Short mmCIF file of C-alpha atoms and ligand atoms in Angstrom, two decimals:
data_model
loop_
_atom_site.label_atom_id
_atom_site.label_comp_id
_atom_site.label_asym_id
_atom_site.label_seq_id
_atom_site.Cartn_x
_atom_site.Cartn_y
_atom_site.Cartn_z
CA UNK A 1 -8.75 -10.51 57.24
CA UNK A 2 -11.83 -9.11 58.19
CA UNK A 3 -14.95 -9.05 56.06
CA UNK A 4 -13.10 -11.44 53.43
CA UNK A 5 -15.62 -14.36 52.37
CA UNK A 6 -12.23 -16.97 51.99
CA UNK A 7 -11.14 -16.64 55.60
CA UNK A 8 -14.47 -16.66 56.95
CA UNK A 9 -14.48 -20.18 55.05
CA UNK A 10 -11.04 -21.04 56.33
CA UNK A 11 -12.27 -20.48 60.14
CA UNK A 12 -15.56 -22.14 59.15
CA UNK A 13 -17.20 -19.23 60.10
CA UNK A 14 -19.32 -19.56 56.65
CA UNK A 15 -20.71 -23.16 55.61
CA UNK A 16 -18.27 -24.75 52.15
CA UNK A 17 -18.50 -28.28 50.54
CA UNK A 18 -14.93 -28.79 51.73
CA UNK A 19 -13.13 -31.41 50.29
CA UNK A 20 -9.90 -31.05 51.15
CA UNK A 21 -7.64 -29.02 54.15
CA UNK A 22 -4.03 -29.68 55.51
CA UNK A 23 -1.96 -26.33 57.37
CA UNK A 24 -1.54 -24.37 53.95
CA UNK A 25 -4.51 -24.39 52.15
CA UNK A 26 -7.95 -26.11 51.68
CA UNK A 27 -9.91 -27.06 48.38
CA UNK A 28 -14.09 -26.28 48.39
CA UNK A 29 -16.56 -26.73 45.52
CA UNK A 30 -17.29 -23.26 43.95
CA UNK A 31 -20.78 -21.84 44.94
CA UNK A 32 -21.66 -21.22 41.11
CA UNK A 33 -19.81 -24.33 39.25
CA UNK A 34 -18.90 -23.74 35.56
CA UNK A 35 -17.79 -26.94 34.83
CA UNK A 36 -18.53 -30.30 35.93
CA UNK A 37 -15.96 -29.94 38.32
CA UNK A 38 -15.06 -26.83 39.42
CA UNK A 39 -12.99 -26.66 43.03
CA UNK A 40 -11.47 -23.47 44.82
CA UNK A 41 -7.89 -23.96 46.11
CA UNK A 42 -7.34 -21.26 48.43
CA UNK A 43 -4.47 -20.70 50.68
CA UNK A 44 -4.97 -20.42 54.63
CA UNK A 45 -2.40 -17.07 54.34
CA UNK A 46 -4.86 -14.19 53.20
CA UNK A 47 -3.20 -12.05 50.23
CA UNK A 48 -5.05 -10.38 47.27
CA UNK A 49 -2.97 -11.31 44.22
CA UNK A 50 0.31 -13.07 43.48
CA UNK A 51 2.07 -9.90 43.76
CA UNK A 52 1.19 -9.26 47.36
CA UNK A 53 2.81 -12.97 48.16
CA UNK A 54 5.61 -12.94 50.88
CA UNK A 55 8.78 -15.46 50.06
CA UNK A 56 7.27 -17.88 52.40
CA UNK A 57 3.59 -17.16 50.38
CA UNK A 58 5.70 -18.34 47.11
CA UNK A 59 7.21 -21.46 48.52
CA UNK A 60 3.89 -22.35 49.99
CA UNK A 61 2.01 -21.77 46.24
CA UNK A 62 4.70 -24.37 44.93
CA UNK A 63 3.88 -27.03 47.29
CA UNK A 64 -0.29 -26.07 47.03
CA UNK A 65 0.00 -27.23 42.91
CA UNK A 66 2.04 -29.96 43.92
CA UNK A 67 -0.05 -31.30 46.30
CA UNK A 68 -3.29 -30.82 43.69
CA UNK A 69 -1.04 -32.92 40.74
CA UNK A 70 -0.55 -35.59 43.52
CA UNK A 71 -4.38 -35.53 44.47
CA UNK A 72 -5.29 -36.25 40.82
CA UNK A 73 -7.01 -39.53 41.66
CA UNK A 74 -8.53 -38.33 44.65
CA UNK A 75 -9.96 -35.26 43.22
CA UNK A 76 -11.57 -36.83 39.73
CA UNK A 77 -9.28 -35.18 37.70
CA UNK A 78 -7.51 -37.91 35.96
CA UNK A 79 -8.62 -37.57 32.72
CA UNK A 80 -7.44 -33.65 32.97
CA UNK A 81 -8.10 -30.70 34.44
CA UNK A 82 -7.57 -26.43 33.94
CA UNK A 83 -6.30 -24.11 36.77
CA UNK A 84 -6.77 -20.86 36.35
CA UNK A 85 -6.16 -17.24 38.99
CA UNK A 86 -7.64 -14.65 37.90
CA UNK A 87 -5.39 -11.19 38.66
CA UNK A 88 -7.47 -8.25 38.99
CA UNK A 89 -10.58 -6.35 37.95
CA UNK A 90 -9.91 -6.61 34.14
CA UNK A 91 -9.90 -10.44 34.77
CA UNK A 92 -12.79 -10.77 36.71
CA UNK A 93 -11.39 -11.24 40.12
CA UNK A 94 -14.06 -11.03 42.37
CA UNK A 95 -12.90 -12.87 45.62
CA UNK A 96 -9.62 -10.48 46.74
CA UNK A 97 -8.02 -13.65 48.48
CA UNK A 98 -5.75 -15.69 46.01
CA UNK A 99 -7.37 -18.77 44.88
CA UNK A 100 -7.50 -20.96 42.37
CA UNK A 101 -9.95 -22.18 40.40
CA UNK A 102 -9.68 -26.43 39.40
CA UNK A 103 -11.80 -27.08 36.77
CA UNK A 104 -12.25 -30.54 34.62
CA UNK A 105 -15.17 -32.11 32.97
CA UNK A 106 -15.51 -32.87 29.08
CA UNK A 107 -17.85 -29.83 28.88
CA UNK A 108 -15.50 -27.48 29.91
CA UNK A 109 -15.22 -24.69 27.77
CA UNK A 110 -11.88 -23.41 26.67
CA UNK A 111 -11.42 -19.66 26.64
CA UNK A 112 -7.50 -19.95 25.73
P1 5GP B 1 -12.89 -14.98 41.02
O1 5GP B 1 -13.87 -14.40 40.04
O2 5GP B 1 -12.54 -14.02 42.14
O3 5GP B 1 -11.68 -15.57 40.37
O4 5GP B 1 -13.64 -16.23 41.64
C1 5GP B 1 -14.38 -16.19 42.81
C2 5GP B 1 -15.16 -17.49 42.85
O5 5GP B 1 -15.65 -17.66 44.16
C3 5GP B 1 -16.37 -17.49 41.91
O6 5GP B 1 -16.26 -18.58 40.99
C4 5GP B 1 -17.57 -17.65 42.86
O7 5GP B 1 -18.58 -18.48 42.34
C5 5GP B 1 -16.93 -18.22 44.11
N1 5GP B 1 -17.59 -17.86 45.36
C6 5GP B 1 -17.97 -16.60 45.72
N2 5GP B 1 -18.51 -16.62 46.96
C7 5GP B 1 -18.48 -17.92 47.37
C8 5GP B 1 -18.90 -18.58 48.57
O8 5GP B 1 -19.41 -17.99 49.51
N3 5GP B 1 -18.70 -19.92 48.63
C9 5GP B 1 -18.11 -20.63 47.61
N4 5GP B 1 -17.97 -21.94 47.78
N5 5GP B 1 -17.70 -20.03 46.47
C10 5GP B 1 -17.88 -18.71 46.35
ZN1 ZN B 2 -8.95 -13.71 53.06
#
């Protein structure tokens, strides 16, 4: 998608602190942490919100949280961690590419 920050950092056409990439997503260090650790996990297909997501999307969301539970170790996130998507304007979305936000750290403030 044109214009959309997320794919520009999928092609690598804008500089991330990339941690992690394989064919159906990659993981980055949020610009403006909020937590100790706080990681974007963003899909490689561009779509707004869950409810834009094709079948394929779906099955391809299942194996992205799958894949962050088995990077646990890997990702510092063994003691715990929050992931949260924020769905629209009312919940802050600000980025209109799905992602999801991985955030740990015993700082982290709960908000629910
Ligand atoms: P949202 O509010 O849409 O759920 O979250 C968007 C997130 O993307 C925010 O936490 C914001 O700090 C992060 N972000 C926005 N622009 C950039 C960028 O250019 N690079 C990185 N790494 N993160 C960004
Ligand atoms: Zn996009």
């Amino acid at each position: 998608m044109e214009n959309c920050i997320f794919c520009k950092i999928i092609k690598g056409e804008i500089p991330s602190k990339k941690i992690y990439e394989d064919n159906l997503f990659i993981i980055f260090h949020d610009i403006n942490p909020i937590s100790k650790i706080h990681y974007l996990a963003v899909p490689k297909t561009h779509y707004a919100t869950l409810g834009e997501m094709t079948t394929e999307d779906e099955k391809n969301l299942g194996k992205i949280f799958a894949k962050i539970s088995s990077m646990q170790k890997e990702l510092k996130l063994e003691n715990g961690y929050r992931l949260v998507i924020n769905q629209g304007n009312d919940a802050g979305q600000t980025i209109f590419h799905l992602h999801i936000h991985i955030l740990a750290g015993q700082e982290m403030e709960f908000c629910v």
